[in-house]
Coordinates of C-alpha atoms and ligand atoms in Angstrom, one line a residue:
X1 CA -32.4 -75.5 -55.6
X2 CA -31.9 -72.2 -53.8
X3 CA -35.6 -71.8 -53.5
X4 CA -35.9 -75.2 -52.0
X5 CA -33.2 -74.6 -49.4
X6 CA -34.9 -71.4 -48.3
X7 CA -38.2 -73.3 -47.9
X8 CA -36.5 -76.0 -45.9
X9 CA -34.9 -73.4 -43.7
X10 CA -38.3 -71.8 -43.0
X11 CA -40.0 -75.2 -42.4
X12 CA -37.5 -77.0 -40.2
X13 CA -35.1 -74.6 -38.4
X14 CA -35.4 -72.5 -35.3
X15 CA -32.5 -70.0 -35.0
X16 CA -30.8 -68.6 -31.9
X17 CA -31.7 -65.2 -30.7
X18 CA -34.1 -64.8 -33.7
X19 CA -37.7 -63.9 -34.0
X20 CA -38.5 -66.4 -36.7
X21 CA -41.1 -64.1 -38.2
X22 CA -38.2 -61.7 -39.0
X23 CA -36.2 -64.6 -40.5
X24 CA -39.1 -65.7 -42.7
X25 CA -39.3 -62.2 -44.1
X26 CA -35.6 -61.9 -44.8
X27 CA -34.0 -65.3 -45.0
X28 CA -30.3 -65.7 -45.5
X29 CA -28.3 -68.8 -46.1
X30 CA -24.5 -68.7 -46.3
X31 CA -22.8 -71.2 -48.5
X32 CA -19.1 -70.3 -48.5
X33 CA -16.6 -67.8 -47.3
X34 CA -13.1 -66.6 -48.2
X35 CA -11.0 -64.0 -46.5
X36 CA -13.1 -61.3 -44.9
X37 CA -16.2 -62.2 -47.0
X38 CA -18.9 -64.8 -46.9
X39 CA -21.2 -65.7 -49.8
X40 CA -24.8 -66.7 -49.8
X41 CA -26.6 -69.3 -51.9
X42 CA -27.4 -66.7 -54.5
X43 CA -23.8 -65.8 -54.9
X44 CA -24.1 -62.4 -53.2
X45 CA -21.0 -61.5 -51.1
X46 CA -20.9 -59.8 -47.8
X47 CA -18.1 -58.5 -45.6
X48 CA -18.1 -60.3 -42.3
X49 CA -18.4 -57.1 -40.3
X50 CA -19.0 -59.0 -37.0
X51 CA -16.5 -61.8 -37.5
X52 CA -19.5 -64.3 -37.6
X53 CA -20.5 -63.1 -34.1
X54 CA -17.2 -62.0 -32.7
X55 CA -15.2 -65.2 -33.6
X56 CA -13.2 -64.9 -36.7
X57 CA -9.5 -63.9 -36.6
X58 CA -7.6 -64.6 -39.8
X59 CA -10.6 -64.6 -42.2
X60 CA -12.4 -67.6 -43.7
X61 CA -10.7 -70.6 -45.3
X62 CA -7.3 -69.7 -43.9
X63 CA -5.1 -72.2 -45.6
X64 CA -3.0 -73.1 -42.5
X65 CA -6.1 -73.7 -40.4
X66 CA -7.8 -75.8 -43.0
X67 CA -4.7 -77.9 -43.3
X68 CA -4.3 -78.4 -39.6
X69 CA -7.8 -79.9 -39.4
X70 CA -7.2 -82.2 -42.4
X71 CA -4.0 -83.4 -40.9
X72 CA -5.6 -84.2 -37.6
X73 CA -8.4 -86.1 -39.3
X74 CA -5.7 -88.5 -40.5
X75 CA -5.2 -89.4 -36.9
X76 CA -8.5 -89.1 -35.0
X77 CA -11.5 -86.7 -34.8
X78 CA -12.5 -87.2 -31.1
X79 CA -11.8 -89.1 -28.0
X80 CA -12.9 -88.2 -24.4
X81 CA -11.1 -86.1 -21.8
X82 CA -12.9 -87.8 -18.9
X83 CA -10.1 -89.4 -17.0
X84 CA -7.6 -89.2 -19.9
X85 CA -6.3 -86.7 -22.3
X86 CA -5.3 -86.5 -26.0
X87 CA -2.3 -85.0 -27.8
X88 CA -3.6 -81.7 -29.1
X89 CA -5.6 -80.9 -25.9
X90 CA -2.4 -81.3 -23.9
X91 CA -0.2 -79.3 -26.3
X92 CA -2.8 -76.5 -26.4
X93 CA -3.0 -76.3 -22.6
X94 CA 0.7 -75.5 -22.4
X95 CA 0.3 -72.8 -25.1
X96 CA -2.7 -71.3 -23.4
X97 CA -1.0 -71.2 -20.0
X98 CA 2.1 -69.6 -21.6
X99 CA 0.1 -66.7 -23.1
X100 CA -2.4 -66.1 -20.2
X101 CA -1.9 -63.9 -17.2
X102 CA 0.9 -65.3 -15.0
X103 CA -1.2 -66.4 -12.0
X104 CA -3.3 -68.7 -14.2
X105 CA -1.7 -72.1 -14.4
X106 CA -4.5 -74.5 -15.2
X107 CA -7.0 -74.9 -18.0
X108 CA -10.3 -76.7 -18.1
X109 CA -11.9 -77.1 -21.5
X110 CA -15.5 -76.9 -22.7
X111 CA -17.3 -76.0 -25.9
X112 CA -18.8 -72.5 -25.5
X113 CA -18.3 -69.3 -23.7
X114 CA -21.4 -69.8 -21.6
X115 CA -20.1 -73.2 -20.4
X116 CA -16.6 -71.7 -19.6
X117 CA -18.5 -69.2 -17.4
X118 CA -20.7 -71.9 -15.7
X119 CA -17.5 -73.8 -15.0
X120 CA -15.8 -70.7 -13.5
X121 CA -18.9 -70.1 -11.3
X122 CA -19.1 -73.7 -10.1
X123 CA -15.3 -73.8 -9.5
X124 CA -15.5 -70.7 -7.4
X125 CA -18.4 -72.0 -5.4
X126 CA -16.8 -75.4 -4.7
X127 CA -13.4 -73.9 -4.0
X128 CA -14.7 -72.3 -0.8
X129 CA -16.6 -75.4 0.1
X130 CA -13.5 -77.5 -0.4
X131 CA -11.5 -75.3 1.9
X132 CA -14.2 -75.3 4.6
X133 CA -15.6 -71.8 4.1
X134 CA -19.1 -73.0 3.4
X135 CA -20.6 -69.5 4.1
X136 CA -19.3 -68.2 0.8
X137 CA -22.0 -69.2 -1.6
X138 CA -23.1 -66.0 -3.4
X139 CA -22.0 -63.9 -6.3
X140 CA -21.6 -60.3 -7.3
X141 CA -22.2 -59.5 -10.9
X142 CA -22.2 -56.3 -13.0
X143 CA -25.2 -54.5 -14.2
X144 CA -25.6 -54.9 -18.0
X145 CA -23.2 -57.8 -17.9
X146 CA -23.5 -60.7 -20.3
X147 CA -21.9 -64.1 -19.9
X148 CA -23.8 -66.4 -22.2
X149 CA -27.2 -68.1 -22.2
X150 CA -27.2 -71.1 -19.9
X151 CA -29.0 -70.7 -16.7
X152 CA -26.0 -70.1 -14.5
X153 CA -24.4 -67.7 -16.9
X154 CA -27.7 -65.8 -17.3
X155 CA -28.0 -65.6 -13.5
X156 CA -24.8 -63.5 -13.3
X157 CA -25.8 -61.6 -16.4
X158 CA -28.2 -58.7 -16.5
X159 CA -29.2 -57.6 -19.9
X160 CA -32.9 -56.8 -19.3
X161 CA -34.0 -57.7 -22.8
X162 CA -32.6 -61.2 -22.6
X163 CA -33.1 -61.9 -18.9
X164 CA -36.5 -60.7 -17.7
X165 CA -38.3 -63.8 -19.1
X166 CA -36.2 -66.3 -17.2
X167 CA -36.0 -64.4 -13.8
X168 CA -37.7 -67.1 -11.8
X169 CA -35.2 -69.7 -13.0
X170 CA -32.1 -67.9 -11.8
X171 CA -30.0 -67.8 -8.6
X172 CA -29.8 -64.3 -7.2
X173 CA -26.6 -62.3 -7.2
X174 CA -25.7 -58.8 -5.9
X175 CA -25.5 -56.4 -8.9
X176 CA -22.9 -53.7 -8.9
X177 CA -23.3 -50.7 -11.2
X178 CA -20.8 -50.3 -14.0
X179 CA -19.5 -47.0 -15.4
X180 CA -21.2 -45.9 -18.7
X181 CA -19.3 -42.8 -19.6
X182 CA -21.6 -41.6 -22.4
X183 CA -24.6 -41.5 -20.1
X184 CA -22.8 -40.5 -16.9
X185 CA -22.9 -37.1 -15.2
X186 CA -19.3 -37.5 -13.8
X187 CA -16.8 -34.8 -14.8
X188 CA -14.0 -37.2 -15.6
X189 CA -13.2 -40.8 -16.3
X190 CA -11.5 -41.1 -13.0
X191 CA -14.4 -39.6 -11.1
X192 CA -16.8 -42.0 -12.8
X193 CA -14.6 -44.9 -12.1
X194 CA -14.1 -44.0 -8.4
X195 CA -17.9 -43.5 -7.8
X196 CA -18.6 -46.9 -9.1
X197 CA -15.8 -48.5 -7.1
X198 CA -17.2 -46.9 -4.0
X199 CA -20.6 -48.5 -4.5
X200 CA -19.0 -51.9 -5.1
X201 CA -17.0 -51.5 -1.9
X202 CA -20.2 -50.8 0.0
X203 CA -21.7 -54.1 -1.2
X204 CA -18.4 -55.9 -0.3
X205 CA -18.3 -54.4 3.2
X206 CA -21.8 -55.6 3.9
X207 CA -21.7 -59.0 2.2
X208 CA -18.1 -60.2 1.6
X209 CA -18.4 -63.0 4.2
X210 CA -21.0 -64.7 2.1
X211 CA -19.6 -63.9 -1.4
X212 CA -17.7 -66.6 -3.3
X213 CA -16.8 -64.6 -6.4
X214 CA -17.4 -61.5 -8.6
X215 CA -17.9 -61.9 -12.3
X216 CA -17.1 -59.1 -14.8
X217 CA -16.4 -58.8 -18.5
X218 CA -12.9 -57.7 -19.3
X219 CA -12.6 -53.9 -20.1
X220 CA -15.6 -53.9 -22.5
X221 CA -19.2 -54.9 -21.9
X222 CA -19.8 -56.3 -25.3
X223 CA -23.5 -57.3 -25.4
X224 CA -24.5 -54.2 -23.4
X225 CA -23.4 -52.2 -26.4
X226 CA -19.6 -52.1 -26.5
X227 CA -19.3 -50.1 -23.3
X228 CA -15.7 -49.5 -22.6
X229 CA -14.7 -49.3 -18.9
X230 CA -12.7 -46.2 -17.8
X231 CA -9.1 -46.5 -17.0
X232 CA -8.5 -47.8 -13.5
X233 CA -11.9 -49.5 -13.1
X234 CA -11.0 -53.1 -13.8
X235 CA -7.8 -52.9 -11.7
X236 CA -9.8 -51.2 -9.0
X237 CA -12.3 -54.1 -9.0
X238 CA -9.3 -56.5 -8.7
X239 CA -7.9 -54.6 -5.7
X240 CA -11.4 -54.7 -4.0
X241 CA -11.8 -58.4 -4.6
X242 CA -8.4 -59.1 -3.0
X243 CA -9.1 -56.8 -0.1
X244 CA -12.4 -58.6 0.7
X245 CA -11.4 -62.2 -0.1
X246 CA -13.7 -62.6 -3.1
X247 CA -12.5 -64.5 -6.2
X248 CA -12.5 -62.5 -9.4
X249 CA -13.9 -64.2 -12.5
X250 CA -13.0 -62.3 -15.6
X251 CA -14.9 -63.0 -18.8
X252 CA -12.6 -62.7 -21.8
X253 CA -14.9 -64.7 -24.1
X254 CA -15.4 -61.7 -26.4
X255 CA -12.2 -59.7 -25.6
X256 CA -9.6 -62.5 -25.5
X257 CA -7.3 -63.5 -28.3
X258 CA -6.2 -60.1 -29.6
X259 CA -9.6 -58.5 -30.0
X260 CA -8.7 -55.4 -28.0
X261 CA -5.1 -55.1 -29.1
X262 CA -3.7 -57.3 -26.3
X263 CA -3.8 -61.1 -26.1
X264 CA -6.2 -60.7 -23.2
X265 CA -7.9 -57.4 -22.4
X266 CA -7.1 -57.6 -18.6
X267 CA -3.5 -56.9 -19.7
X268 CA -4.6 -53.3 -20.3
X269 CA -4.8 -53.0 -16.6
X270 CA -2.3 -55.6 -15.5
X271 CA -5.1 -57.5 -13.8
X272 CA -4.5 -61.1 -12.7
X273 CA -7.9 -62.9 -12.4
X274 CA -8.5 -65.9 -10.2
X275 CA -10.6 -67.4 -12.9
X276 CA -10.9 -66.5 -16.5
X277 CA -13.3 -67.7 -19.2
X278 CA -12.3 -67.7 -22.9
X279 CA -13.8 -68.9 -26.1
X280 CA -14.8 -67.2 -29.4
X281 CA -11.4 -66.3 -31.0
X282 CA -9.6 -69.3 -29.5
X283 CA -9.9 -71.4 -32.6
X284 CA -9.8 -68.5 -35.0
X285 CA -13.5 -68.8 -35.4
X286 CA -13.4 -72.4 -36.7
X287 CA -14.6 -74.9 -34.1
X288 CA -16.3 -74.7 -30.7
X289 CA -13.6 -74.8 -28.0
X290 CA -13.8 -72.8 -24.8
X291 CA -11.5 -72.7 -21.7
X292 CA -11.7 -71.8 -18.1
X293 CA -8.3 -70.8 -16.7
X294 CA -7.5 -70.8 -13.0
X295 CA -4.8 -70.6 -10.4
X296 CA -2.7 -73.3 -8.8
X297 CA -4.3 -72.3 -5.4
X298 CA -7.8 -73.1 -6.7
X299 CA -6.6 -76.3 -8.4
X300 CA -5.0 -77.5 -5.2
X301 CA -8.2 -77.1 -3.3
X302 CA -9.7 -79.9 -5.5
X303 CA -6.7 -82.2 -5.4
X304 CA -7.1 -84.9 -2.8
X305 CA -8.1 -88.5 -2.2
X306 CA -11.3 -89.4 -4.0
X307 CA -13.1 -90.1 -0.8
X308 CA -12.9 -86.5 0.3
X309 CA -15.3 -85.8 -2.7
X310 CA -13.4 -82.7 -3.6
X311 CA -13.4 -83.6 -7.3
X312 CA -14.8 -81.1 -9.7
X313 CA -18.0 -82.9 -10.9
X314 CA -18.4 -81.3 -14.3
X315 CA -17.8 -82.2 -17.9
X316 CA -19.2 -82.3 -21.4
X317 CA -19.1 -85.0 -24.1
X318 CA -17.0 -83.1 -26.6
X319 CA -14.6 -81.5 -24.1
X320 CA -11.0 -81.3 -25.5
X321 CA -12.1 -82.3 -29.0
X322 CA -8.9 -83.0 -31.1
X323 CA -10.0 -81.2 -34.2
X324 CA -10.9 -78.1 -32.2
X325 CA -7.7 -78.2 -30.1
X326 CA -5.6 -78.7 -33.2
X327 CA -7.0 -75.7 -35.0
X328 CA -6.6 -73.6 -31.8
X329 CA -2.9 -74.5 -31.7
X330 CA -2.5 -73.5 -35.3
X331 CA -4.5 -70.3 -34.7
X332 CA -2.1 -69.4 -31.9
X333 CA 0.9 -70.3 -34.0
X334 CA -0.4 -67.8 -36.6
X335 CA -0.9 -65.2 -33.9
X336 CA 2.9 -65.4 -33.5
X337 CA 4.1 -65.8 -37.1
X338 CA 1.8 -63.2 -38.5
X339 CA 2.1 -60.8 -35.6
X340 CA -1.7 -60.5 -35.2
X341 CA -1.6 -58.7 -31.8
X342 CA 0.9 -56.1 -33.2
X343 CA -1.2 -55.7 -36.3
X344 CA -4.4 -55.0 -34.3
X345 CA -2.6 -52.6 -32.1
X346 CA -1.2 -50.8 -35.1
X347 CA -4.4 -50.7 -37.1
X348 CA -6.5 -49.6 -34.1
X349 CA -5.5 -46.0 -34.7
X350 CA -6.3 -46.2 -38.5
X351 CA -9.6 -47.7 -37.6
X352 CA -10.3 -44.9 -35.1
X353 CA -9.6 -42.3 -37.8
X354 CA -11.9 -44.2 -40.2
X355 CA -14.7 -44.3 -37.6
X356 CA -14.6 -40.5 -37.2
X357 CA -16.3 -40.5 -40.6
X358 CA -19.4 -41.5 -38.6
X359 CA -19.3 -38.6 -36.1
X360 CA -20.7 -36.2 -38.6
X361 CA -24.0 -38.2 -39.0
X362 CA -27.0 -36.6 -37.3
X363 CA -28.0 -39.6 -35.3
X364 CA -24.6 -41.0 -34.2
X365 CA -24.4 -40.4 -30.5
X366 CA -21.1 -42.0 -29.7
X367 CA -18.6 -44.2 -31.3
X368 CA -16.9 -46.6 -28.9
X369 CA -13.8 -48.6 -29.6
X370 CA -11.1 -50.7 -27.9
X371 CA -9.0 -52.3 -30.6
X372 CA -11.2 -54.1 -33.1
X373 CA -14.2 -54.1 -30.8
X374 CA -16.4 -51.2 -31.8
X375 CA -19.9 -50.0 -31.2
X376 CA -21.8 -47.1 -32.7
X377 CA -24.7 -45.8 -30.5
X378 CA -27.5 -44.3 -32.5
X379 CA -29.7 -41.8 -30.9
X380 CA -32.7 -39.7 -31.9
X381 CA -31.1 -36.5 -30.6
X382 CA -27.4 -35.9 -30.2
X383 CA -27.9 -32.9 -27.9
X384 CA -30.1 -34.7 -25.3
X385 CA -28.8 -38.2 -26.0
X386 CA -32.5 -39.3 -26.3
X387 CA -32.8 -42.8 -27.6
X388 CA -35.0 -43.8 -30.6
X389 CA -38.3 -45.4 -29.6
X390 CA -37.5 -49.1 -29.2
X391 CA -40.4 -50.2 -31.5
X392 CA -38.7 -48.4 -34.4
X393 CA -36.0 -51.1 -34.3
X394 CA -33.5 -48.6 -35.8
X395 CA -30.5 -50.8 -35.2
X396 CA -32.2 -53.8 -36.8
X397 CA -33.2 -51.8 -39.8
X398 CA -29.6 -50.4 -40.2
X399 CA -28.3 -54.0 -40.1
X400 CA -30.7 -55.0 -42.9
X401 CA -29.6 -52.1 -45.0
X402 CA -26.0 -53.0 -44.4
X403 CA -26.8 -56.5 -45.6
X404 CA -28.3 -55.1 -48.8
X405 CA -25.1 -53.0 -49.2
X406 CA -22.8 -56.0 -48.7
X407 CA -21.9 -56.4 -45.0
X408 CA -23.2 -58.6 -42.2
X409 CA -23.4 -57.5 -38.6
X410 CA -25.9 -57.8 -35.7
X411 CA -26.8 -54.8 -33.6
X412 CA -27.4 -54.8 -29.8
X413 CA -30.5 -52.6 -29.7
X414 CA -29.5 -49.3 -31.3
X415 CA -25.8 -49.9 -31.0
X416 CA -24.3 -51.0 -34.3
X417 CA -21.6 -53.6 -33.6
X418 CA -18.5 -53.5 -35.7
X419 CA -16.0 -56.3 -35.0
X420 CA -14.1 -57.1 -38.2
X421 CA -11.8 -60.1 -38.4
X422 CA -8.5 -59.2 -36.8
X423 CA -6.5 -59.7 -40.0
X424 CA -8.6 -57.2 -42.0
X425 CA -6.5 -54.9 -44.2
X426 CA -7.0 -51.2 -44.3
X427 CA -8.9 -51.2 -47.6
X428 CA -11.3 -53.8 -46.2
X429 CA -11.9 -51.8 -43.1
X430 CA -12.5 -48.7 -45.1
X431 CA -15.0 -50.4 -47.4
X432 CA -16.8 -51.8 -44.3
X433 CA -16.9 -48.4 -42.5
X434 CA -18.3 -46.8 -45.7
X435 CA -21.1 -49.4 -45.8
X436 CA -21.9 -48.7 -42.2
X437 CA -22.0 -45.0 -42.8
X438 CA -24.3 -45.2 -45.8
X439 CA -26.7 -47.6 -44.0
X440 CA -26.8 -45.5 -40.8
X441 CA -27.4 -42.3 -42.8
X442 CA -30.1 -43.7 -45.0
X443 CA -32.1 -45.5 -42.3
X444 CA -31.9 -42.8 -39.6
X445 CA -32.9 -40.0 -41.9
X446 CA -36.0 -42.0 -42.7
X447 CA -37.1 -42.9 -39.2
X448 CA -39.1 -40.0 -38.0
Ligands
PLP501 C1 -20.4 -64.5 -26.5 C2 -20.1 -64.3 -25.1 C3 -20.3 -65.3 -24.1 C4 -21.0 -66.6 -24.5 O1 -20.2 -67.4 -25.4 P1 -21.0 -68.5 -26.2 O2 -19.8 -69.2 -26.9 O3 -21.9 -67.8 -27.2 O4 -21.7 -69.4 -25.2 C5 -20.0 -65.1 -22.8 N1 -19.4 -63.9 -22.5 C6 -19.2 -62.9 -23.3 C7 -18.6 -61.7 -22.9 C8 -19.5 -63.1 -24.7 O5 -19.3 -62.1 -25.5

């Protein structure tokens, strides 16, 4: 039975972001989950050390979330949001607006983070058109940014490894550099931040008249390797966008819903975006719902008689799905009743202490953390910060070793990603960090 399933998986499937030759060598099929662990078809259990790719909040099979979906199923599973709405999509919109930054007063649903970003880009583009500023058609994006894998989202991204193949398909955007403290020569966080803001300002001085919006991840560049922005940077970007009349699109897909110890990471810097994309944790990791938030000013620019053709011409079949919206409502209710934000804020310090365990390892260059979003950069030499040769695939081999030891996570190059479910207890965090330590130690001492 298990053997047959594995054969079928190799014969019929094609997995995302996966070299299938790697999969065929080390297949893995998950059958169930409970709390912070998932179980494969052989009965082996693993800690979900990456929250099933940055999604999970309360653990798997959370009773209240399961119940919410079952109850909704007694009513209806799905009806469309094109030209009409449904009960949970409407209730959820109010909840989302109540917890989001004040200036954001409208929510537009979709099914994935990439779509939420596409929508933000198209809204920004059309906003200027609708108000008669047709010269504003370009974007500024951040180096090493990641906003998802659809063509528009990739165009404002810049992870070389993902993006060089598709270059000819993309629209161009101006790329602004982003501070990367570990590899910067700057003497202080403030200096590093200021230098980068100056470069951004130069781009704005030259091009602001043709720029519709700037896109940026909120506080942490996740896929770039958990690169945490220095204090003052995000709010500095906000100030520049305002000064040069450029809309600010903040990507909270990874950082939103408590991941960094605030409901949204832009709260760390009291930033009010013009557009904000969210997804991932919105349903507690249960169902695909995403949301683009925007201001009343932007909404108003689309509100007119049909004949003016100011309508936002965008939508997806499953937008506003009732099961997804219902579980999102219940997820957010649990954020309140179980004090998830406070819990993450409280456990962040414990987790920081636990992670210092890794500092003593020969090949750990830097441990980065904002709340429950952590990255461990592995290097060949701590002194020179020299990276391992890419072809050694050190991060990949560490993740395979962790799997053997009972924890799942996916690296970004040689940065080990650690994003436990937000409700993880101290003992669980400790067990996960120990597995990470053992795997890093074993694999890196073998490499050279
Ligand atoms: C995951 C992610 C996305 C894309 O979300 P999907 O749901 O995978 O399409 C976009 N932006 C950031 C910052 C992400 O981490």
